[in-house]
Coordinates of C-alpha atoms (C1' of nucleotides) in Angstrom, one line a residue:
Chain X
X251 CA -10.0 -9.4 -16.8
X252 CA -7.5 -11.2 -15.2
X253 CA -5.2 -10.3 -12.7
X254 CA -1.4 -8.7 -13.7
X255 CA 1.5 -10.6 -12.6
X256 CA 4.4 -8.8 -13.0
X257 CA 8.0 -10.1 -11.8
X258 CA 11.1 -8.8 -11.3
X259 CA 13.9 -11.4 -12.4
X260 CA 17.1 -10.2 -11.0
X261 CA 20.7 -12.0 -11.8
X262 CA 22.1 -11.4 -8.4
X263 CA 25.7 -10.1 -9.0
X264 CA 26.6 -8.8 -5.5
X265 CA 25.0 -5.6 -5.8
X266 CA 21.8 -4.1 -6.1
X267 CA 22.1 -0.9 -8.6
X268 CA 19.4 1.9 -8.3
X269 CA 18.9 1.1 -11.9
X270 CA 17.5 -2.5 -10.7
X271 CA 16.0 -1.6 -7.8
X272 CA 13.7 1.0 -9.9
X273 CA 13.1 -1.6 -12.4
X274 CA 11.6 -3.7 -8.9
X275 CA 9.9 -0.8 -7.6
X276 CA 8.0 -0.2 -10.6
X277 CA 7.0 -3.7 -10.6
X278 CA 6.1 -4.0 -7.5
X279 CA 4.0 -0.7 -7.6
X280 CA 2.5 -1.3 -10.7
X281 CA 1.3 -4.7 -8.8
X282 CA 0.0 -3.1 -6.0
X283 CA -1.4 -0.2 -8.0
X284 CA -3.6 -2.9 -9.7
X285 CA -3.8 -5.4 -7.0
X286 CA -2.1 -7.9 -8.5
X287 CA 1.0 -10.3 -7.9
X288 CA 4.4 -9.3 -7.5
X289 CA 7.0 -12.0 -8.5
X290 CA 10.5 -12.4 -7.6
X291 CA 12.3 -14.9 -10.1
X292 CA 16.1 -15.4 -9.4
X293 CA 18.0 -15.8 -12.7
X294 CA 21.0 -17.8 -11.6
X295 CA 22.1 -19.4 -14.3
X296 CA 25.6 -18.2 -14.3
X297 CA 27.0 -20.3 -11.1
X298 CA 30.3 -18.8 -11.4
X299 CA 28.7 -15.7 -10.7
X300 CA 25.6 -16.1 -8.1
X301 CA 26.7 -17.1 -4.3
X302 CA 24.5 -17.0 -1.9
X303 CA 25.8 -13.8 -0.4
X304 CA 25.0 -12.3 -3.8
X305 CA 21.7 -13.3 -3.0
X306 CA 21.6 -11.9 0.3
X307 CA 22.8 -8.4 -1.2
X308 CA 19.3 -8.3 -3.7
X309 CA 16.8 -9.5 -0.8
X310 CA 18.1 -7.2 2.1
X311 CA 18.0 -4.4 -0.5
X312 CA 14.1 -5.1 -1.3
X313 CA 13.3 -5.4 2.4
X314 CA 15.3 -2.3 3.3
X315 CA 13.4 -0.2 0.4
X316 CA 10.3 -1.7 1.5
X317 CA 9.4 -4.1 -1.2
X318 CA 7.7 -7.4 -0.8
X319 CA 7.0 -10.2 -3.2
X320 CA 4.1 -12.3 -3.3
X321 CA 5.8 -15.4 -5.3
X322 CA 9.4 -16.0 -5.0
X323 CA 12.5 -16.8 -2.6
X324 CA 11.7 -18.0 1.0
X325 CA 8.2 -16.9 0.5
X326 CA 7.2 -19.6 -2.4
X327 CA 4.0 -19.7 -4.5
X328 CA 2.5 -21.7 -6.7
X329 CA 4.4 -21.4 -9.9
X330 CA 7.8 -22.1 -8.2
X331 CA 10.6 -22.8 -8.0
X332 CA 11.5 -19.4 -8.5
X333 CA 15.2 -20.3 -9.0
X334 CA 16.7 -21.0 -12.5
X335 CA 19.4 -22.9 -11.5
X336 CA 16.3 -25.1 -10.4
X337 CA 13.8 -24.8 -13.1
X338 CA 16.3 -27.1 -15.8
X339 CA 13.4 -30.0 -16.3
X340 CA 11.1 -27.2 -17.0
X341 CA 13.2 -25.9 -20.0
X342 CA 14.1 -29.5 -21.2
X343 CA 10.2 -29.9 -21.9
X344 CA 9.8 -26.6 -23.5
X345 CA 13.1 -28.0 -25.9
X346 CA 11.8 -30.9 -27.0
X347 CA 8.6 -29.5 -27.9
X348 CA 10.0 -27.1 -30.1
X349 CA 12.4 -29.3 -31.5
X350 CA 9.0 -31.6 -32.3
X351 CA 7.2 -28.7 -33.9
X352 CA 10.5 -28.0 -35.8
X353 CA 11.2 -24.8 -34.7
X354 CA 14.3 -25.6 -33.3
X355 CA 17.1 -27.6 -34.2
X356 CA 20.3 -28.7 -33.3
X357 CA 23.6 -27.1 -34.8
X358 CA 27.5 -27.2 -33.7
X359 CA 26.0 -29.2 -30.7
X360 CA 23.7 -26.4 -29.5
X361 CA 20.2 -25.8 -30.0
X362 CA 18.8 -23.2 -32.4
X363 CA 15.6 -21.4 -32.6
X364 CA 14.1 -21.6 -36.2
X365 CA 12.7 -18.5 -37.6
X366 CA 9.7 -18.8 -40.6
X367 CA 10.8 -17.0 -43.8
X368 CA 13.0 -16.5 -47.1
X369 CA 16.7 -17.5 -45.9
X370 CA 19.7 -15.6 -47.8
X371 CA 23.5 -15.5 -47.0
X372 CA 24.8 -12.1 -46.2
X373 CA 28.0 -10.5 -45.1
X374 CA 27.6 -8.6 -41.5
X375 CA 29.8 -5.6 -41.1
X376 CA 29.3 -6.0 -37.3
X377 CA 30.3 -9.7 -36.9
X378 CA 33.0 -9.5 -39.8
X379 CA 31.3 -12.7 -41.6
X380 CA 29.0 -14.5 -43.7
X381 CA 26.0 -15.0 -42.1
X382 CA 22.4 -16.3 -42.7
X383 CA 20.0 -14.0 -42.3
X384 CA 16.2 -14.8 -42.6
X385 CA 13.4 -12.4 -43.9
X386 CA 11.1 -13.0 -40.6
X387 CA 7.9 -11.6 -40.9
X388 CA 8.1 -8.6 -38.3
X389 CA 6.5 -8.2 -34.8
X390 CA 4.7 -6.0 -32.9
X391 CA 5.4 -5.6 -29.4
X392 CA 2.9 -3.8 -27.4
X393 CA 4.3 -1.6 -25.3
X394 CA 2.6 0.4 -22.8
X395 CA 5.2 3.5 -22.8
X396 CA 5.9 3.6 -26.5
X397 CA 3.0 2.5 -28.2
X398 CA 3.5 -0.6 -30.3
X399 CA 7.2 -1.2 -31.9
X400 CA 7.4 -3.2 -35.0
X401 CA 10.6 -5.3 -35.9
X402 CA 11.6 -8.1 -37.2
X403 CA 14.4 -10.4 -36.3
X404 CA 16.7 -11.7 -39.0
X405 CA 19.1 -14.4 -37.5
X406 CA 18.3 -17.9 -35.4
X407 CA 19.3 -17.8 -32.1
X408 CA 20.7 -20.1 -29.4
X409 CA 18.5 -21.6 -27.1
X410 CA 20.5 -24.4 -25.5
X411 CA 24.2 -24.4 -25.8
X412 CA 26.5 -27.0 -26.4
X413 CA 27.3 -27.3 -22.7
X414 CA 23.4 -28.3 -22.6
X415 CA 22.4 -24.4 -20.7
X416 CA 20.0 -23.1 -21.9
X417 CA 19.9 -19.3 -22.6
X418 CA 18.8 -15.9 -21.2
X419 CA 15.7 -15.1 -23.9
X420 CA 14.5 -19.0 -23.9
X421 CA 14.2 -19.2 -20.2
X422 CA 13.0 -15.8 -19.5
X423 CA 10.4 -16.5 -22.4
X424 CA 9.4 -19.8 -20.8
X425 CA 9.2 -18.7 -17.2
X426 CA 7.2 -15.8 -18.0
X427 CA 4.9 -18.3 -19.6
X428 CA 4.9 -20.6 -17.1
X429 CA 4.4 -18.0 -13.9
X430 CA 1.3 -16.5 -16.4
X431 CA 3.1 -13.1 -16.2
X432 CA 0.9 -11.0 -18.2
X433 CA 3.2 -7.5 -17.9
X434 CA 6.6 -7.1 -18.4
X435 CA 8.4 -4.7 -17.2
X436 CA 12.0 -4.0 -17.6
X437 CA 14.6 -1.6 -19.0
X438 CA 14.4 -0.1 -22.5
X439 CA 18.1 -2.4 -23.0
X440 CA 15.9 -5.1 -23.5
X441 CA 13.8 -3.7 -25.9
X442 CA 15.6 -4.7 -29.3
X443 CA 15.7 -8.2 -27.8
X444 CA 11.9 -8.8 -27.3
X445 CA 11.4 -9.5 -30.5
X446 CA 12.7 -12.9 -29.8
X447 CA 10.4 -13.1 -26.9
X448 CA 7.7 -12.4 -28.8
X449 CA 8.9 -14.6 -31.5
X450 CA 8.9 -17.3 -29.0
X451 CA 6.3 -16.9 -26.9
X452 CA 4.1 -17.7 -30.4
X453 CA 6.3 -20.3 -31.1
X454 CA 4.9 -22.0 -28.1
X455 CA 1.4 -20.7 -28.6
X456 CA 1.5 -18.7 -25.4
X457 CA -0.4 -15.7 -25.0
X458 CA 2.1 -12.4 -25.9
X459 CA 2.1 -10.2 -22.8
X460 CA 2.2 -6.8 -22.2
X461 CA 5.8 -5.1 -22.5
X462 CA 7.1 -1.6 -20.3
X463 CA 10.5 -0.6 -21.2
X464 CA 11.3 1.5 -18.7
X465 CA 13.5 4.8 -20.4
X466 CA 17.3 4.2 -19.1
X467 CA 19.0 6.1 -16.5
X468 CA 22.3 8.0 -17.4
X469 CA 25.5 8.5 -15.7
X470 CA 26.6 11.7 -14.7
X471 CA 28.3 13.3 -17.9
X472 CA 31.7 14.0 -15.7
X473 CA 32.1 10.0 -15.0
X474 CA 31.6 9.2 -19.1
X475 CA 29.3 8.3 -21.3
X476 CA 26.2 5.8 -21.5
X477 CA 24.1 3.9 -19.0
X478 CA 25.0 4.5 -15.4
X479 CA 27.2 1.3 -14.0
X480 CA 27.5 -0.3 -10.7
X481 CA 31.0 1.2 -10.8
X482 CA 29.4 5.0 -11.1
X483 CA 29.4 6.9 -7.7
X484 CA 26.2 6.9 -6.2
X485 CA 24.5 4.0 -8.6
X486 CA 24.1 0.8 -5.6
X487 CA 21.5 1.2 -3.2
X488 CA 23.8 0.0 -0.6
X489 CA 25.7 3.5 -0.6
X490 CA 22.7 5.3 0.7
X491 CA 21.8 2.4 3.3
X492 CA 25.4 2.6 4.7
X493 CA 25.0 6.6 4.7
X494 CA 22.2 6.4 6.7
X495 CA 19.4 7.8 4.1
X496 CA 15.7 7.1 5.6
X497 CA 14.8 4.2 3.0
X498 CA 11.3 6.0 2.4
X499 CA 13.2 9.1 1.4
X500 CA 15.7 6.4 -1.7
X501 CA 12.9 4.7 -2.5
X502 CA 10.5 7.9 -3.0
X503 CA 13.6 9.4 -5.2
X504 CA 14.1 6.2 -7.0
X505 CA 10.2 6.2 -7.9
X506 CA 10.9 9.7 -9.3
X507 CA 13.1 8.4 -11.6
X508 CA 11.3 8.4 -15.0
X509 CA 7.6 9.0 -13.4
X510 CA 6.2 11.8 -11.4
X511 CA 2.7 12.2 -10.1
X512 CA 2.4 15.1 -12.5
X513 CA 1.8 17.6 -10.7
X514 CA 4.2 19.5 -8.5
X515 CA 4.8 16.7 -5.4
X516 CA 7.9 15.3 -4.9
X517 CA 7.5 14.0 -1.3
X518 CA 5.3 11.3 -1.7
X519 CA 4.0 8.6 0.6
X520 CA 3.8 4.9 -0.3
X521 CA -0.4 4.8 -0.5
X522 CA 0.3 8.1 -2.5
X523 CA 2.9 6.1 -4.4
X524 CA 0.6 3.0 -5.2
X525 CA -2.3 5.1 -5.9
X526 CA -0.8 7.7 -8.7
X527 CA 1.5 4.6 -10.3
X528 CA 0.7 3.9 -13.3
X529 CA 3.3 2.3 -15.9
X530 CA 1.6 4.2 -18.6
X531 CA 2.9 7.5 -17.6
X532 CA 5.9 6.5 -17.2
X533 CA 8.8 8.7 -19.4
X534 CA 10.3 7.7 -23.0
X535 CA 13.4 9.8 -22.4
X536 CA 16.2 8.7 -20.7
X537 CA 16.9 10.3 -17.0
X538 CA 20.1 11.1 -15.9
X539 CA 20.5 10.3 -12.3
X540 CA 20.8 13.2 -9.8
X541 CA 22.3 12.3 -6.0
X542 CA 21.4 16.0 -5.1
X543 CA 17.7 15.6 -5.6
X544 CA 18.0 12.3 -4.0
X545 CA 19.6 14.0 -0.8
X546 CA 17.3 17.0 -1.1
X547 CA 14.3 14.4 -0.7
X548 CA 16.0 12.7 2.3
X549 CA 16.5 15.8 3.9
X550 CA 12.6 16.7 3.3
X551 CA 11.7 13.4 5.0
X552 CA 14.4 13.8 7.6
X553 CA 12.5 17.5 8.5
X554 CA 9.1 15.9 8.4
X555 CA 9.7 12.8 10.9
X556 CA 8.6 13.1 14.4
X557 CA 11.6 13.2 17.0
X558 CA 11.2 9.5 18.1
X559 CA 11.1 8.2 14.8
X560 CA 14.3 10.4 14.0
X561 CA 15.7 9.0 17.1
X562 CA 15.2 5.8 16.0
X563 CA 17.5 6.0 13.1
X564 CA 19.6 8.8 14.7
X565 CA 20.9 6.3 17.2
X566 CA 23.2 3.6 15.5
X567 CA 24.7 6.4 13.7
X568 CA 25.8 7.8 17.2
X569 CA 26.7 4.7 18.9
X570 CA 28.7 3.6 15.9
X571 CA 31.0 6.4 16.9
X572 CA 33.4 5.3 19.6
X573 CA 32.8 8.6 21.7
X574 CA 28.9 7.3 22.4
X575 CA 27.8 5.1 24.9
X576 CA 25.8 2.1 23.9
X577 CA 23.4 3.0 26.5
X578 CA 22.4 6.2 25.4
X579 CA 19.7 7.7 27.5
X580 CA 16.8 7.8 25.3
X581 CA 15.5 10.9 26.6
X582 CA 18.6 12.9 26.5
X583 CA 19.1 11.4 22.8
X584 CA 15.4 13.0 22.0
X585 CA 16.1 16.4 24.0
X586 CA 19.6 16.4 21.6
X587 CA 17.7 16.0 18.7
X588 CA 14.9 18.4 18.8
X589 CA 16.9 21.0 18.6
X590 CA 19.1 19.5 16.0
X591 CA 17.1 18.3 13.5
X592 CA 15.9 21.1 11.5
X593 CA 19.7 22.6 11.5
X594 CA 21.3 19.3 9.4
X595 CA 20.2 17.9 6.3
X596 CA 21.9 14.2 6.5
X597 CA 22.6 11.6 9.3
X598 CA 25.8 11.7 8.2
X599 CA 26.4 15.0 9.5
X600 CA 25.0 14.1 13.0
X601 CA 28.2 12.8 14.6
X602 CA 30.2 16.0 13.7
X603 CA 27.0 18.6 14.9
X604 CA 26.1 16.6 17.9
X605 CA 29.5 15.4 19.4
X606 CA 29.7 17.3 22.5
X607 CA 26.6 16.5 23.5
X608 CA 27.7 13.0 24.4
X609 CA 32.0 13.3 25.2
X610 CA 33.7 15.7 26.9
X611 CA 36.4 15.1 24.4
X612 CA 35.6 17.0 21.7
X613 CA 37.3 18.9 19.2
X614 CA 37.6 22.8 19.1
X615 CA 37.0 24.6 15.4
X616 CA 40.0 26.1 14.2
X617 CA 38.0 29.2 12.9
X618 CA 36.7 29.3 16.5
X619 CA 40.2 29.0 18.0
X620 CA 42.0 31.5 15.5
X621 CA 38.6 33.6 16.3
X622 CA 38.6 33.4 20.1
X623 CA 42.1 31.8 21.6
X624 CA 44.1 34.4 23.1
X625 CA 42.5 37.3 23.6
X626 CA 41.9 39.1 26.3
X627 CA 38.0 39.6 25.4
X628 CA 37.9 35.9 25.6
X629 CA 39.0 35.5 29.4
X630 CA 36.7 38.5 30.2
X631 CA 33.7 37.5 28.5
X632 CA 33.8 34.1 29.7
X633 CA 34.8 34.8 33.8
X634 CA 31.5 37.4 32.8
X635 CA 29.0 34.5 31.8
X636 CA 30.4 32.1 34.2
X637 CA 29.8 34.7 37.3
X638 CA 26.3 34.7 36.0
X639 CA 25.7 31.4 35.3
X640 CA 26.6 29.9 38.0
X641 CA 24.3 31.8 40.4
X642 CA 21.7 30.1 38.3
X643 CA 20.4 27.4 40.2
X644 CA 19.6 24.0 39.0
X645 CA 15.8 24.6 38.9
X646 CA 16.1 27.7 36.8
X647 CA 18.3 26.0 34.3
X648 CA 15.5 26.4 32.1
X649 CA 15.2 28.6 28.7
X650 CA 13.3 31.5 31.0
X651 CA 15.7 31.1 33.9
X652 CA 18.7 31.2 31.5
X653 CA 17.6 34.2 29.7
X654 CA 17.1 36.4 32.7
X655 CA 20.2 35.6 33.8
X656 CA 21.3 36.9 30.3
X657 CA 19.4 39.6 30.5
X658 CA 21.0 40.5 34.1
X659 CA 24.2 40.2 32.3
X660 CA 24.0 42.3 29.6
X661 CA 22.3 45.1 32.2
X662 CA 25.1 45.0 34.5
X663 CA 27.6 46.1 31.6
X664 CA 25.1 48.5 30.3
X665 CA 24.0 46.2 27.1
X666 CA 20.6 45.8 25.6
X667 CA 21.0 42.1 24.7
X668 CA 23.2 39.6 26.1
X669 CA 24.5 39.0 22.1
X670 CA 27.9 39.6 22.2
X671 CA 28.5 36.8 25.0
X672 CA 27.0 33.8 23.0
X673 CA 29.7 33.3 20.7
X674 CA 32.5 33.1 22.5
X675 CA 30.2 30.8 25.3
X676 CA 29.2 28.9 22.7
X677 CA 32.2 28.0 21.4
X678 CA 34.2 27.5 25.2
X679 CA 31.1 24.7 25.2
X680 CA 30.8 23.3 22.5
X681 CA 34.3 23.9 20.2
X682 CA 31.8 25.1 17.4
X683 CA 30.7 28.2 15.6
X684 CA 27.6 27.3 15.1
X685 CA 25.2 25.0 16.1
X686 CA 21.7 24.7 17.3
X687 CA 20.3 27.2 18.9
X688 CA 22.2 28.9 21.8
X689 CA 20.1 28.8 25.0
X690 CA 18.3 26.1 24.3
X691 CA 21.7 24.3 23.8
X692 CA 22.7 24.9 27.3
X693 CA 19.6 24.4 28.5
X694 CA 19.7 20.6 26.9
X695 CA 23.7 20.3 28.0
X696 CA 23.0 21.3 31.9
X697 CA 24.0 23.4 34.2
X698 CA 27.0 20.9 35.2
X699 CA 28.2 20.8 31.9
X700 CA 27.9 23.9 31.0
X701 CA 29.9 25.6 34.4
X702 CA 32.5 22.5 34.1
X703 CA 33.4 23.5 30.7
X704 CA 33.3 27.1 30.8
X705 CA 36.0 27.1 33.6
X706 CA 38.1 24.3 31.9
X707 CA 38.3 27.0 29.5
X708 CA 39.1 29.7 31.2
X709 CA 41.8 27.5 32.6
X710 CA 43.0 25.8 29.8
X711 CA 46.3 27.1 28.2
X712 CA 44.3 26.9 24.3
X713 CA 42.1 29.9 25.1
X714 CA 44.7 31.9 27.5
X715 CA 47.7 31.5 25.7
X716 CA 48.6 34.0 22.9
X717 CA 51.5 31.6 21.6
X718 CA 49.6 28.2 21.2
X719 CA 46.9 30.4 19.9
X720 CA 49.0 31.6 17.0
X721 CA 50.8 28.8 16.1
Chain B
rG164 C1' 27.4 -1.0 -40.3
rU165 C1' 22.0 -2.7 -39.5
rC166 C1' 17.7 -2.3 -36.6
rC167 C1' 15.1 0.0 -32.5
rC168 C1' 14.2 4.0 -29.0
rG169 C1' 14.6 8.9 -27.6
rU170 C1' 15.5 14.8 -27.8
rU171 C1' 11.6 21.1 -23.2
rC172 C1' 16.1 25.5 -18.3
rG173 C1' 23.1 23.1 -16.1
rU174 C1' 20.0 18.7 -14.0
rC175 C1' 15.0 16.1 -13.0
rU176 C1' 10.7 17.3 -15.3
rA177 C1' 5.0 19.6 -16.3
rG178 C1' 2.6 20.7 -20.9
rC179 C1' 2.3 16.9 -26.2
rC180 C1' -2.0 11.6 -27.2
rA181 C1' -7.6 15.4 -27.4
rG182 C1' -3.1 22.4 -31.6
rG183 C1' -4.9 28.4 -29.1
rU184 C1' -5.6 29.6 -21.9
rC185 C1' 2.6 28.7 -22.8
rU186 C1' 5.4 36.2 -23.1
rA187 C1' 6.4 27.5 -21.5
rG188 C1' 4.9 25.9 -15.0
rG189 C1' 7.5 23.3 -10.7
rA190 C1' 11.8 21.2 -8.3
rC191 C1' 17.3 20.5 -7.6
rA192 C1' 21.7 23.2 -8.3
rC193 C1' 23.6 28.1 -8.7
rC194 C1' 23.6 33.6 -7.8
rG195 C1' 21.6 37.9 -5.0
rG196 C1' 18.8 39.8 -0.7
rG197 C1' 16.4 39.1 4.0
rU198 C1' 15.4 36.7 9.0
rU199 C1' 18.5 34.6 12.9
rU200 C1' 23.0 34.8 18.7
rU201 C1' 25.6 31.1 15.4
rC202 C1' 24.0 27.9 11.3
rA203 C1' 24.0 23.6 7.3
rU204 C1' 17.3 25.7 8.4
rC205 C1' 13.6 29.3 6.8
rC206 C1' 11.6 33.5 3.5
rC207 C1' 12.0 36.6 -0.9
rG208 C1' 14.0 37.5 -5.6
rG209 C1' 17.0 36.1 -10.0
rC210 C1' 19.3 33.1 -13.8
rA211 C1' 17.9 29.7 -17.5
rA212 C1' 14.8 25.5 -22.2
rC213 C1' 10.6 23.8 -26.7
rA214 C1' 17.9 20.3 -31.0
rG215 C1' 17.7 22.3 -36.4
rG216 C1' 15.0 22.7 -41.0
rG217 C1' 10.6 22.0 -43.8
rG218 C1' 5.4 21.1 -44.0
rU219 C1' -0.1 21.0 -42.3
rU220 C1' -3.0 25.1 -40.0
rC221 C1' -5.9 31.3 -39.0
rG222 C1' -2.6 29.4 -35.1
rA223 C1' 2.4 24.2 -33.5
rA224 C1' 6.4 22.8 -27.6
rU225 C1' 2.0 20.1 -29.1
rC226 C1' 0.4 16.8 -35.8
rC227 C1' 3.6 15.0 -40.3
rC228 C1' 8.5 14.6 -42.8
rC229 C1' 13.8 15.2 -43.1
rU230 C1' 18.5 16.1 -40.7
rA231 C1' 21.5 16.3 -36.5
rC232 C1' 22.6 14.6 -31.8
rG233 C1' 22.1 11.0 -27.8
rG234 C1' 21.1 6.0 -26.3
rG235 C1' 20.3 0.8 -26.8
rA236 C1' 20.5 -3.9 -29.3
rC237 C1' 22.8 -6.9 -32.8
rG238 C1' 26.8 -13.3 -28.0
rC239 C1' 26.7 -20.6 -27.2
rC240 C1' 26.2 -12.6 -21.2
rA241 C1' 22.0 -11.7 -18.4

RNA sequence: GUCCCGUUCGUCUAGCCAGGUCUAGGACACCGGGUUUUCAUCCCGGCAACAGGGGUUCGAAUCCCCUACGGGACGCCA
């Protein structure tokens, strides 16, 4: 048995739809599943269209989901080029030699496929005219998802223009036959059209290969009806790479989309990934895409990730913010996030949760404010805590140290627990209502944070005054 | 219009090919309760589906047919 080939044959528009990069993923699974070659073919035949910072858009988006290509762009291979635009003496010979064989021929100065049977003229309600229509013998296209689909085609059908390009189905046909792909694997859109594929690749006395068409992925019912677009919220990979999604997390949901590993895992690693894949299993019906589950699975890989690998992609997200330091201590950064981690479920929501960890500048809630600013209770409570806290010394800033200190508190005014301090401290700290957890926060702030804000506080006309506070 | 593909909870789906173990399982979302100093975490519980009809069969979500609905293709776009 020879090995698959599969290949992914992008027209690089600019951006890189989840719809595309699923159809690459399963590719490039299904190739590694099997151990065979992933191809990248780049169908640039519309110039007007394909720049090079197109291009860029469709490679960083495979590298950042974690896809590699054995044939293809900047990596070569022996079946290259593995650009279109560059392929044009390739097509020329597979032309003529249907034109020799007769099954092409040249009409309106473009370049017709012949097909073999009974020809008849026939009026098309869909194109409004006469046409002729041919009584092909049908095909069968073996598909691996849908079991073999018969049909026949009934019209010729360009292969060159009269501009001398030649067109979509006649150089997708002959690269595939050229690069020996033996599976193809593409969306279900593409599935009335392989019929002339198939048509063509006996024409040229190529062996048929496989076909996959993947089911197609839905937009979201409020944004219309039909396919999902690049234009539908949530549909270009790029959104979740600029929202700072863990690209194991997109990749795992995109993988999800249309296969699962049949039984109840959703969180799956890539050797998990490669292993259960199999284009087989993959669904008939059409999926309708869900960004929920998609953050729900970035939030499960964002739990699971050790602190220094969370670190690692927690830190642009802070620096990016002009209130963080570019230097960022690493350690400190670490300390921060431990105890944030489990209490957010995106990156995005770092920035906001962590901000007065790294500024002295931050903002006060308005819930807190309307909660705390300007009472009485306030003042007390926190004059209470700071007396306390301050006869902590450095080397018992610690979680025990704290908590006795608490504990002393809460004694001295004839309290079990030290409870009814921690909001208010919290919030003359950190602005917030909530947060991670409360001594642990202080313990990861400082002692000289932690004293210095408590009486800027105390000072500070926002919590004192009963006019600012209600206005 | 013609041809092709599809149809299980609101959503993603398991089960279907090899009919009984399915009073249809899981997940997301939602609702309720609990834990917690706060909380966006966590725990427990709930809601909710075999598109409709006919047939085959002792028995059908599973097999067959029809209808309905959804989608796709029908370009000198890819």
């Amino acid at each position: 048995m020879s090995t698959v080939r599969v290949r992914f044959a992008p027209s690089p528009t600019g951006f890189f739809h989840i719809g595309s990069a699923r159809t690459a993923l399963f590719n490039w699974l299904y190739a590694r599943h099997t151990g065979g070659q992933f191809i990248l073919r780049i169908e640039d035949t519309d110039a007007a269209r394909n720049t090079e910072e197109a291009l860029n858009v469709l490679l960083a988006g495979m590298r950042w989901l974690g896809m590699d290509w054995d044939e293809g762009p900047e990596v070569g291979g022996d079946y290259g080029p593995y650009y279109q635009s560059q392929r044009g003496d390739i097509y020329r010979k597979y032309l003529d030699k249907l034109l020799e064989s007769g099954r092409a021929y040249e009409k309106d100065g473009a370049v017709w496929f012949r097909l073999l049977g009974e020809r008849y003229t026939e009026y098309d309600s869909y194109l409004e005219q006469e046409v002729e229509k041919v009584r092909s013998e049908a095909v069968t296209i073996k598909d691996l998802i849908r079991g073999d689909v018969v049909r026949a085609e009934s019209r010729d059908f360009v292969l060159c223009r009269s501009d001398g390009s030649p067109t979509f189905h006649f150089v997708n046909v002959v690269d595939d036959i050229e690069m020996k792909i033996t599976h193809v694997i593409r969306g279900e859109d593409h599935l009335s059209n392989t019929s002339k594929h198939v048509e063509l690749f006996k024409a040229f006395g190529a062996p048929v290969p496989y076909f996959a068409h993947l089911p197609l992925i839905l937009k979201d019912p409020s944004q219309g009806k039909g396919k999902m677009s690049k234009r539908d919220k949530g549909s270009l990979v790029e959104e979740y790479q600029k929202r700072h999604f863990i690209p194991a997390a997109v990749r795992n949901a995109i993988a999800l989309l249309g296969w699962n590993p049949k039984d109840d895992r959703e969180v799956l690693e890539i050797g998990e990934l490669i292993e259960l894949f199999d284009v087989a299993d993959v669904q008939k019906g059409a999926a309708r895409f869900d960004e929920q589950k998609m953050s729900h699975i970035n939030f499960e890989y964002l739990k699971s990730l050790p602190v220094e690998t969370y670190a690692w992609f927690a830190r642009p997200v802070l620096t990016d913010r002009p209130w963080c330091s570019e230097d960022l201590d690493e350690d400190y950064l670490q300390r921060v996030l431990t105890i944030c981690q489990d209490k957010i479920n995106s990156l995005e929501d770092l920035p906001n949760f962590s901000i007065y960890f790294f500024t002295e500048d931050f903002p006060l809630d308005p819930k807190g404010l309307k909660k705390f600013a300007g009472k009485p209770a306030t003042i007390e409570k926190l004059q209470q805590a700071l007396a306390v806290l301050q006869d902590v010394p450095k080397a018992d800033w610690t979680q025990a140290g704290l908590e006795q200190a608490f504990a002393r508190l809460a004694e001295t005014h004839g309290m079990d627990k030290p409870f009814p301090w921690w909001p208010v401290i919290r919030f003359a700290v950190s602005g917030c209502t909530g947060g991670p957890d409360f001594v642990p926060m202080l313990v990861v702030l400082g002692r000289d944070r932690v004293l210095l804000r408590l009486r800027a506080a105390i000072e500070s006309p926002e919590f004192t005054d009963v006019e600012s506070a209600q206005s």
